[in-house]
PDB file of C-alpha atoms in Angstrom:
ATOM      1  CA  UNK A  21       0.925  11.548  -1.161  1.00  0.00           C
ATOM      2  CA  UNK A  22       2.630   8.598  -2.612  1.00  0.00           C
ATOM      3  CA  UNK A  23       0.138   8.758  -5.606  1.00  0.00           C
ATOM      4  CA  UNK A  24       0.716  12.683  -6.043  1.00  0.00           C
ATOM      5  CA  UNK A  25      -3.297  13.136  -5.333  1.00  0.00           C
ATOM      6  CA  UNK A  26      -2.859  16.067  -3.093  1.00  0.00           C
ATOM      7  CA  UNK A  27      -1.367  19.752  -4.072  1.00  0.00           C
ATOM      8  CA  UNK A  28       0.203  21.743  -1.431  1.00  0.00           C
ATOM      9  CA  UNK A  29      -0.259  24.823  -3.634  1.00  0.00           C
ATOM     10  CA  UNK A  30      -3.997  25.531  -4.394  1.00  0.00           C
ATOM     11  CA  UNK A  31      -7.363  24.408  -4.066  1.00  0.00           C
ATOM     12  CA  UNK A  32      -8.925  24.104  -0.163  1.00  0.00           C
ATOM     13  CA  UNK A  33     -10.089  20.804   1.260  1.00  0.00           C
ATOM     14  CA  UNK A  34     -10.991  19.099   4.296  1.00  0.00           C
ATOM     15  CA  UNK A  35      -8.194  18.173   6.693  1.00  0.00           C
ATOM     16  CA  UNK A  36      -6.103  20.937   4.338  1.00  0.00           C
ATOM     17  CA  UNK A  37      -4.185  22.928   7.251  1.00  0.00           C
ATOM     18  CA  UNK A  38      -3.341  19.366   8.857  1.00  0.00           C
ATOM     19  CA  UNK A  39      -1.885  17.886   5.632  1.00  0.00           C
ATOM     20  CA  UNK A  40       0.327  21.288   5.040  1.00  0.00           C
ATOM     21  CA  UNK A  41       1.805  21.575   8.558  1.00  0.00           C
ATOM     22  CA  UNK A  42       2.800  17.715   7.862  1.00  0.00           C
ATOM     23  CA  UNK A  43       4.471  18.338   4.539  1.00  0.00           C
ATOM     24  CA  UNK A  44       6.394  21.319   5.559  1.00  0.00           C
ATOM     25  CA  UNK A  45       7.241  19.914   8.914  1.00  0.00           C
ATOM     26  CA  UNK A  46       7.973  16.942   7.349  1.00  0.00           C
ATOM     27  CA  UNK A  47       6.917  14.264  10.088  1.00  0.00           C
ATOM     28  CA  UNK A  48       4.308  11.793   9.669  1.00  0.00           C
ATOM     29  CA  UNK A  49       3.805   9.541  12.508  1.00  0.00           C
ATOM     30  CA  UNK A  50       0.942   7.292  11.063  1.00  0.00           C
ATOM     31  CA  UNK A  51       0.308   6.071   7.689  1.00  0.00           C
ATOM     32  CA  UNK A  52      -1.913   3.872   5.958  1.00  0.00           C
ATOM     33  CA  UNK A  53      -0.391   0.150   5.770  1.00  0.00           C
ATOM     34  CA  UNK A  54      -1.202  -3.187   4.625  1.00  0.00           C
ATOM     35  CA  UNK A  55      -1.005  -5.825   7.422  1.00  0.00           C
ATOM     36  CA  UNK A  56      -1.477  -9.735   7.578  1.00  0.00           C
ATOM     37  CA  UNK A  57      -3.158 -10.793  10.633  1.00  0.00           C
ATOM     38  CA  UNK A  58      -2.342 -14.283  11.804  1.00  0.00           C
ATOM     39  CA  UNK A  59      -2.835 -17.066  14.837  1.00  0.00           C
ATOM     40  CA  UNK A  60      -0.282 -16.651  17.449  1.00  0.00           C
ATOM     41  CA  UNK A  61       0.567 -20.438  17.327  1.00  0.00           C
ATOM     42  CA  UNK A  62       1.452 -19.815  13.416  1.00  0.00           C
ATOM     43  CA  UNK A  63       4.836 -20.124  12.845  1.00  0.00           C
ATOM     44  CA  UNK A  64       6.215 -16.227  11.317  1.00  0.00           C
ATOM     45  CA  UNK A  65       7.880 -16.591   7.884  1.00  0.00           C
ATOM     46  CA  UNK A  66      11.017 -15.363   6.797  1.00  0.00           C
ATOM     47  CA  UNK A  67      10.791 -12.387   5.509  1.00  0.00           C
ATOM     48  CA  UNK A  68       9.280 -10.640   8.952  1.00  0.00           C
ATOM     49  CA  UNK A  69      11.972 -12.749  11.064  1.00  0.00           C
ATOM     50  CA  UNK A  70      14.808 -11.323   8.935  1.00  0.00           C
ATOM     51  CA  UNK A  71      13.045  -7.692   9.652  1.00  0.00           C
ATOM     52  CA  UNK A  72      12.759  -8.442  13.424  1.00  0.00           C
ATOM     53  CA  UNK A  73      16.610  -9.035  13.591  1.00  0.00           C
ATOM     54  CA  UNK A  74      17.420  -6.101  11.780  1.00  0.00           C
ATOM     55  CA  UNK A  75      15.464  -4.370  13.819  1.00  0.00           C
ATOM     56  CA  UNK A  76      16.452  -5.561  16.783  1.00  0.00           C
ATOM     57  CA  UNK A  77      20.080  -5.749  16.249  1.00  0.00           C
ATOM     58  CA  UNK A  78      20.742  -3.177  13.993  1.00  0.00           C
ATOM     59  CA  UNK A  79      21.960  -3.513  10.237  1.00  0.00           C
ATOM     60  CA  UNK A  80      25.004  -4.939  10.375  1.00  0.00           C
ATOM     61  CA  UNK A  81      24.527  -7.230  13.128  1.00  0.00           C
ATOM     62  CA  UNK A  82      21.161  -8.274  11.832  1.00  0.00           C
ATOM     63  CA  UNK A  83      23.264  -8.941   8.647  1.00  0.00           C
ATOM     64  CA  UNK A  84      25.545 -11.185  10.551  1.00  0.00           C
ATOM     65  CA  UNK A  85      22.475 -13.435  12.027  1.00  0.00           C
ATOM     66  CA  UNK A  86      20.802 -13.562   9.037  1.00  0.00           C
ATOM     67  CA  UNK A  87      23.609 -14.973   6.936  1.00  0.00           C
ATOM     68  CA  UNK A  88      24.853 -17.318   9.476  1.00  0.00           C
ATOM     69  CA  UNK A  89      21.249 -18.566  10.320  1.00  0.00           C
ATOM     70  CA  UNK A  90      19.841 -18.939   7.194  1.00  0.00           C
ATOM     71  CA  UNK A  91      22.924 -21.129   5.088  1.00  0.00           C
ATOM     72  CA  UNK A  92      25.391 -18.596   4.289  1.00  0.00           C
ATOM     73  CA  UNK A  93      27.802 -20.932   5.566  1.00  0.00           C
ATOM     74  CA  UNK A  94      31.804 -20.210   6.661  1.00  0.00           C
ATOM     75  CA  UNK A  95      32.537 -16.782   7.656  1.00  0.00           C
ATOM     76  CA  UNK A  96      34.336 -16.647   4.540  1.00  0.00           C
ATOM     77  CA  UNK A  97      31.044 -17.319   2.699  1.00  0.00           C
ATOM     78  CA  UNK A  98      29.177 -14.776   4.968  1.00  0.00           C
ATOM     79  CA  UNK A  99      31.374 -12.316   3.872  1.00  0.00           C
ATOM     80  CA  UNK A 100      31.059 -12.816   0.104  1.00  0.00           C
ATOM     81  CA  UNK A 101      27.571 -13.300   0.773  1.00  0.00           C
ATOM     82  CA  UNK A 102      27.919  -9.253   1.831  1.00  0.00           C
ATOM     83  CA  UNK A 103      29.799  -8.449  -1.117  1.00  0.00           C
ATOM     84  CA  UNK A 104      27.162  -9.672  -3.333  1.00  0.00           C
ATOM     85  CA  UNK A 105      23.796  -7.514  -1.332  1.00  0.00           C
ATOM     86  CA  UNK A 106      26.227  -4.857  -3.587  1.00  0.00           C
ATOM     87  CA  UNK A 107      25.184  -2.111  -1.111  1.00  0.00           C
ATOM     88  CA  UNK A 108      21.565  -3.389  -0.860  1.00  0.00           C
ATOM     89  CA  UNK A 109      20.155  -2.254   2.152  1.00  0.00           C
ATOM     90  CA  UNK A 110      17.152  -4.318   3.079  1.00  0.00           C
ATOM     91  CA  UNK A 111      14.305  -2.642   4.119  1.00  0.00           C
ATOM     92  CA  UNK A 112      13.008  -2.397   8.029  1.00  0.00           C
ATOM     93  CA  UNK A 113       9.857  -4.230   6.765  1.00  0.00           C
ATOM     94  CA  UNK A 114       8.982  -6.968   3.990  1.00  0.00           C
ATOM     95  CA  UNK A 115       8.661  -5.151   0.720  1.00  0.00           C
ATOM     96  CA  UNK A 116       6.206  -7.220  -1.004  1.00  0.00           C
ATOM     97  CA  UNK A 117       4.149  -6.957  -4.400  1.00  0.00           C
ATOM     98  CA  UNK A 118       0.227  -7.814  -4.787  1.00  0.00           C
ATOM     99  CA  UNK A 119       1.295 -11.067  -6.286  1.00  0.00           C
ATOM    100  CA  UNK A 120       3.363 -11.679  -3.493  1.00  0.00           C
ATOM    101  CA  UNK A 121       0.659 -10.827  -0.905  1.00  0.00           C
ATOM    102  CA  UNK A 122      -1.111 -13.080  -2.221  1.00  0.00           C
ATOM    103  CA  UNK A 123       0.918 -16.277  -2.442  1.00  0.00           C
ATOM    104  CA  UNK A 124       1.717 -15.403   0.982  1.00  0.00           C
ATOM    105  CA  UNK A 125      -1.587 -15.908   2.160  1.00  0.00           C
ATOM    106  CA  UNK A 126      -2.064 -19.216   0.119  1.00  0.00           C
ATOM    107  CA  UNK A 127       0.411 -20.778   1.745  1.00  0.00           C
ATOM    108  CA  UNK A 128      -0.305 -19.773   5.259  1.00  0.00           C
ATOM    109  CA  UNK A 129      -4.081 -20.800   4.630  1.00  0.00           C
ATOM    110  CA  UNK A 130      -2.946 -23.691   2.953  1.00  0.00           C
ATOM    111  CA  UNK A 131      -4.540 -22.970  -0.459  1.00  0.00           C
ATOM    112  CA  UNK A 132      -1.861 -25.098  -2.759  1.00  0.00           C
ATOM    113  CA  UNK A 133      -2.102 -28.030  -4.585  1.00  0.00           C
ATOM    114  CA  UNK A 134      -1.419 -31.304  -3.022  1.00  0.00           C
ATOM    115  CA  UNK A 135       0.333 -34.338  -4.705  1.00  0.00           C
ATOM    116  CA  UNK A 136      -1.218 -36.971  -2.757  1.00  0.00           C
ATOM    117  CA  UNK A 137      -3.524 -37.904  -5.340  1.00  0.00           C
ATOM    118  CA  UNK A 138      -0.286 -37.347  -8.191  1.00  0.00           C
ATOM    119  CA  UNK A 139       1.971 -39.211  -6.570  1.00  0.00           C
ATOM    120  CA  UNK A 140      -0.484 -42.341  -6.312  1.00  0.00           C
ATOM    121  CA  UNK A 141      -0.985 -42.195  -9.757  1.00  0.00           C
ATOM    122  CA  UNK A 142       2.802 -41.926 -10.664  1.00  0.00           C
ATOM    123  CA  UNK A 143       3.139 -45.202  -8.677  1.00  0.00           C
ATOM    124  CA  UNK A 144       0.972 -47.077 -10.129  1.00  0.00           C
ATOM    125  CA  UNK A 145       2.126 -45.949 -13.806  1.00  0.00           C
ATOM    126  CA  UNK A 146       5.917 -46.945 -12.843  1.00  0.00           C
ATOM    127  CA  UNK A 147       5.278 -49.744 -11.008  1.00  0.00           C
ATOM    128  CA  UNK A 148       1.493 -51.580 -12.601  1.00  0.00           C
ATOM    129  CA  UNK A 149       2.649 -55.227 -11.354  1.00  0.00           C
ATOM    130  CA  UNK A 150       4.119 -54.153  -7.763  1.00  0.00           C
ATOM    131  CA  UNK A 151       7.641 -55.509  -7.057  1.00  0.00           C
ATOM    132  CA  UNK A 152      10.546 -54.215  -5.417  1.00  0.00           C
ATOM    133  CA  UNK A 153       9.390 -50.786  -5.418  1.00  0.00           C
ATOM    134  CA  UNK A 154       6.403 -51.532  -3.556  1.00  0.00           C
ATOM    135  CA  UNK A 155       7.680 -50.875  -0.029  1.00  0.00           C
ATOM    136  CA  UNK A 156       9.201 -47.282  -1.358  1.00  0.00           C
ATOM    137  CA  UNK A 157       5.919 -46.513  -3.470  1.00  0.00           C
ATOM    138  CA  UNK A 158       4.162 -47.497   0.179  1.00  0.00           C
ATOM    139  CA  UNK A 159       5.990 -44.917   1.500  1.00  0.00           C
ATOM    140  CA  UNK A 160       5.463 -42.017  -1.047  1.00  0.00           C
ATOM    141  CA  UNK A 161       2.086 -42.458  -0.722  1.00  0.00           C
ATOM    142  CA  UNK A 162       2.150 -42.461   3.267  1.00  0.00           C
ATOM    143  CA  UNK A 163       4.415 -39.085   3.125  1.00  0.00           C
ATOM    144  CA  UNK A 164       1.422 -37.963   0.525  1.00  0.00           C
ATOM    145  CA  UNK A 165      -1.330 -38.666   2.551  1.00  0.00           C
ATOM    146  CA  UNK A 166       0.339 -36.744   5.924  1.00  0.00           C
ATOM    147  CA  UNK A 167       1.313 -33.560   3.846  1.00  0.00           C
ATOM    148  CA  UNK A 168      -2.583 -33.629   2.559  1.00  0.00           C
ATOM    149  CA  UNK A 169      -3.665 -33.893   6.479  1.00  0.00           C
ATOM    150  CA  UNK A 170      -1.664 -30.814   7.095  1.00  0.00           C
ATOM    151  CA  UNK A 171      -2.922 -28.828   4.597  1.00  0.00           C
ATOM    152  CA  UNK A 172      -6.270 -30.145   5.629  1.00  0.00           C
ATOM    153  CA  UNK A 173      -5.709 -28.668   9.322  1.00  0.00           C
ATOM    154  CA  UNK A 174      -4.302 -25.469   7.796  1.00  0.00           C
ATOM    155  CA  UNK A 175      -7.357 -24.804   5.881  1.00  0.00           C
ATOM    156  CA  UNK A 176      -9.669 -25.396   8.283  1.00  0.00           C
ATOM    157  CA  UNK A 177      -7.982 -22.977  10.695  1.00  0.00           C
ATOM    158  CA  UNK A 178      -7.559 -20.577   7.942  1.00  0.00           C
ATOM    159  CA  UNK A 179     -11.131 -20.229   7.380  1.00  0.00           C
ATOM    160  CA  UNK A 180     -11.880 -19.899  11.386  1.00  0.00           C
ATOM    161  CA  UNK A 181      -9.425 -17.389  11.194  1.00  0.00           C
ATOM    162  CA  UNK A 182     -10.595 -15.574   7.995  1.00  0.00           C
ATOM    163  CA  UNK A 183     -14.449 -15.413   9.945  1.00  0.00           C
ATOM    164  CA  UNK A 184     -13.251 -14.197  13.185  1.00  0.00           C
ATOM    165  CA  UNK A 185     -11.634 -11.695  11.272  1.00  0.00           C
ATOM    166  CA  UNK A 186     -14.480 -10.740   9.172  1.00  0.00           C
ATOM    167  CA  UNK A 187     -16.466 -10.333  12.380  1.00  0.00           C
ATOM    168  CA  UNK A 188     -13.758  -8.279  14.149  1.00  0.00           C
ATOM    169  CA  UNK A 189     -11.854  -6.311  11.978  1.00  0.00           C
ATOM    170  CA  UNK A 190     -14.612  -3.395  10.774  1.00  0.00           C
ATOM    171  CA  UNK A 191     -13.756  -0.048   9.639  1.00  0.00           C
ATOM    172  CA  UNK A 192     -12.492   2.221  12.827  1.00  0.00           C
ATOM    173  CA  UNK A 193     -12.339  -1.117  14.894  1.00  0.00           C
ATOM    174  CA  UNK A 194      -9.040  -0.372  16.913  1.00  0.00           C
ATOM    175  CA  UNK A 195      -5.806  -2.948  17.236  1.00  0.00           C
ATOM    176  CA  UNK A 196      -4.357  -2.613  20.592  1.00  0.00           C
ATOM    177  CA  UNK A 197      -0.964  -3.696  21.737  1.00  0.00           C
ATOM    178  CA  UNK A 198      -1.192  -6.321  24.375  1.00  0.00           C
ATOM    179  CA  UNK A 199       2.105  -5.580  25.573  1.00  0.00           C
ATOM    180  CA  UNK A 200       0.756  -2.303  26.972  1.00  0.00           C
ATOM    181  CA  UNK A 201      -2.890  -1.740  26.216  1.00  0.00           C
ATOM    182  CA  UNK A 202      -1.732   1.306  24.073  1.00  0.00           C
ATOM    183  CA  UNK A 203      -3.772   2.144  20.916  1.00  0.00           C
ATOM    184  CA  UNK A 204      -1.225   1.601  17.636  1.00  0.00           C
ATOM    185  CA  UNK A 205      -3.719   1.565  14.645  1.00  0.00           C
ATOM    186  CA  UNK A 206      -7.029   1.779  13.369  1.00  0.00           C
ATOM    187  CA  UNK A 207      -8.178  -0.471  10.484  1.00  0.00           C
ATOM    188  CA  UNK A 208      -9.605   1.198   7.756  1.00  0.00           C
ATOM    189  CA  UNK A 209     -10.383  -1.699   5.461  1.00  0.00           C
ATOM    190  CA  UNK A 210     -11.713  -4.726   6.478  1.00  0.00           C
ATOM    191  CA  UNK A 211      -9.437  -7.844   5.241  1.00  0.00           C
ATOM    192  CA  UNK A 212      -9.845  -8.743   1.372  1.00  0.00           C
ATOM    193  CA  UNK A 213     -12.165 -11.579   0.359  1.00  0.00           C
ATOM    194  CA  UNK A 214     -10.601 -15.060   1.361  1.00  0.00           C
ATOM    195  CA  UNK A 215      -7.525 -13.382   3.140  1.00  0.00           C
ATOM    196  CA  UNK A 216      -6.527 -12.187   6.491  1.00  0.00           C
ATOM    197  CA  UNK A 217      -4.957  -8.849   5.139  1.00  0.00           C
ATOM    198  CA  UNK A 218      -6.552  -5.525   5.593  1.00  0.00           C
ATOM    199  CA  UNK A 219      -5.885  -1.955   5.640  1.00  0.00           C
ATOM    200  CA  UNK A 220      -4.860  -0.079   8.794  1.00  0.00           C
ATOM    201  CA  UNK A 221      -3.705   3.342   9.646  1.00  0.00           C
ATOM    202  CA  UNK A 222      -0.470   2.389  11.814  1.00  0.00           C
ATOM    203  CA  UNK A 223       1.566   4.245  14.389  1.00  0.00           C
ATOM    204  CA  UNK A 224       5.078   4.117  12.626  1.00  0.00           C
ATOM    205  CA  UNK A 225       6.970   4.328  15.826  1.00  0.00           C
ATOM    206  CA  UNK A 226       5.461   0.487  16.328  1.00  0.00           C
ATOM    207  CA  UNK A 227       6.717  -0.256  13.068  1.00  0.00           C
ATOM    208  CA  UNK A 228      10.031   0.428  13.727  1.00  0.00           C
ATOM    209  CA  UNK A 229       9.472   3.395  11.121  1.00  0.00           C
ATOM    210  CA  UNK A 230      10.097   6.343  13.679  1.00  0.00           C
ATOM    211  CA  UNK A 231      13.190   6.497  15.369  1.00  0.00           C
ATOM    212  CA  UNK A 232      14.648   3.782  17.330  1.00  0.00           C
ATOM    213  CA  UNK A 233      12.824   3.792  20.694  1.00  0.00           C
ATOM    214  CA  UNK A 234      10.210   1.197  19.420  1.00  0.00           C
ATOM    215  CA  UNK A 235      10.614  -1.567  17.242  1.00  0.00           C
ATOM    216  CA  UNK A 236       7.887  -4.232  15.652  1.00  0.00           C
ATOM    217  CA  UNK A 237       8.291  -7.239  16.893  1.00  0.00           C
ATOM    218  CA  UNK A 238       7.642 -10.645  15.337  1.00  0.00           C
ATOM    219  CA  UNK A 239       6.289 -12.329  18.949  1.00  0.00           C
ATOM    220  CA  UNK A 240       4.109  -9.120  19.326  1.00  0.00           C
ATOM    221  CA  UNK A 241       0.165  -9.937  20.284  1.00  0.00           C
ATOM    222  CA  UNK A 242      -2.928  -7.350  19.463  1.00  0.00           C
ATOM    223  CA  UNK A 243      -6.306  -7.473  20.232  1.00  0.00           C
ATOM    224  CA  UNK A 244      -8.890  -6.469  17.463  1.00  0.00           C
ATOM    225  CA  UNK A 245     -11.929  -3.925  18.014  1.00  0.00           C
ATOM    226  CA  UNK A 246     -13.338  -5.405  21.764  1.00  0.00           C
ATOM    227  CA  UNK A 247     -12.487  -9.040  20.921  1.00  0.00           C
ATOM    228  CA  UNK A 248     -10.114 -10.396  23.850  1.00  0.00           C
ATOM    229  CA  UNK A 249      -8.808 -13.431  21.385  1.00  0.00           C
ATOM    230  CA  UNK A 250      -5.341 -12.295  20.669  1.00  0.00           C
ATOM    231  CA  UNK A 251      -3.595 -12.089  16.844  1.00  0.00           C
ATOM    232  CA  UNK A 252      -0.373 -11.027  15.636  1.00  0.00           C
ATOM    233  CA  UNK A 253      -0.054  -8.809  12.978  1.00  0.00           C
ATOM    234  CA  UNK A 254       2.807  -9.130  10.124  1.00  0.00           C
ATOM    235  CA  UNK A 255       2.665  -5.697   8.354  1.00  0.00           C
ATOM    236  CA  UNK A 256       4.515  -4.835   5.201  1.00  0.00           C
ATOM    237  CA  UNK A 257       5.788  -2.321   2.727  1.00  0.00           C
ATOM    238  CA  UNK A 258       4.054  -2.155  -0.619  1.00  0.00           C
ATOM    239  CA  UNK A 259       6.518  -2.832  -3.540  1.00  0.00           C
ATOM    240  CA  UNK A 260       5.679   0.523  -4.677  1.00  0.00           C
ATOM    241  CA  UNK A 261       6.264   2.661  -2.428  1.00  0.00           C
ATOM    242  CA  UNK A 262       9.283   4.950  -2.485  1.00  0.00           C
ATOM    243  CA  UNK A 263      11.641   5.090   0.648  1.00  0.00           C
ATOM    244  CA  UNK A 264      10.158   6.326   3.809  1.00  0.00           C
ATOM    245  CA  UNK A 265      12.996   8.595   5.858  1.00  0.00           C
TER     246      UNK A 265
END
């Protein structure tokens, strides 16, 4: 629909009468959707918290929590900080590019450069003969050598992740709420190569897409295809995609 692919005025295809009564009744309780699938002892990012509070508390006081947790400051800054959004309305899920996806996903699986090995060598260029520095250059290189063992762990669990997921999450395979065993999706792409995000046609009620009786939830927990290891998913809004009423 979104790519104009489908006329509601000729021609006769499969799933035609379906599509039609959809258009013209103009409800559309599942759609296809992008989702990130992660551990549930990862820590959520940002931009799904922020949608959790709005969801949760409504615009304007998800506005209000946002600001005031995430350095707006003085209620006096809060309240510029509103004046600048300039009507904004942020969306009920992360809109995120390709690009963005995928940066995303390099940082969760901890695919970025470390300076471990750049900071060593800065050291030694600034400081050849030792001296005073040597305790603080000690250090530097200590704080290095952690961040490297933590990006370490995260790619190692990254990849376990990335071949559970590969095992799991097969076309038609079902993702099941674990709050109550209800059916919300079926994936219909299996997760790009070295990622954990795949394709899945989602109920938009879970989403928080449908009315206001459900909402998605960032401490939510699914269960893929008959696999009784629990994930949570973090789905999102293309970047391209026009507003969904």
């Amino acid at each position: 629909e979104f790519l104009n692919a489908i006329s509601f005025s000729k021609g006769c295809y499969l799933g035609q009468e379906l599509t039609a009564r959809s258009q013209f009744t103009g409800v559309v309780r599942k759609r296809i959707v992008p989702v990130m699938v992660v551990g549930t002892e990862m820590e959520v990012l940002r931009p799904w918290v922020m949608a959790s509070v709005i969801q949760e508390m409504g615009l304007e006081g998800g506005l209000d929590k946002i600001l005031g947790d995430f350095g707006a400051g003085e209620d006096g800054e809060k309240g510029k900080t509103k004046l600048e959004l300039g009507g904004y309305v942020p969306p009920p899920l992360p809109k995120i590019s390709s690009a963005g996806a995928g940066g995303i996903v390099a940082i969760m699986m901890g695919s970025v450069p470390t300076t471990a090995s750049s900071t060593t060598a800065e050291s030694e260029t600034s400081n050849p003969q030792g001296g005073e520095n040597v305790e603080e250059d000690e250090e530097q290189d200590l704080e290095a050598k952690q961040r490297e063992e933590e990006l370490q762990k995260m790619r190692l669990a990254g990849e376990s992740l990335q071949k559970e997921l590969a095992e799991l999450a097969e076309p038609g395979a079902s993702i099941v709420d674990k709050r109550d065993g209800k059916t919300i999706g079926k994936i219909v792409a299996p997760p790009a190569p070295g990622t954990t995000v795949l394709l899945a046609q989602m109920r938009l009620d879970r989403l928080g897409l449908l009315g206001d009786k459900d909402k998605w939830s960032r401490t939510n927990r699914i269960l893929i295809g008959d696999s009784t290891k629990e994930f949570r998913y973090l789905p999102y809004l293309p970047l391209w995609w026009p507003e969904i009423d």
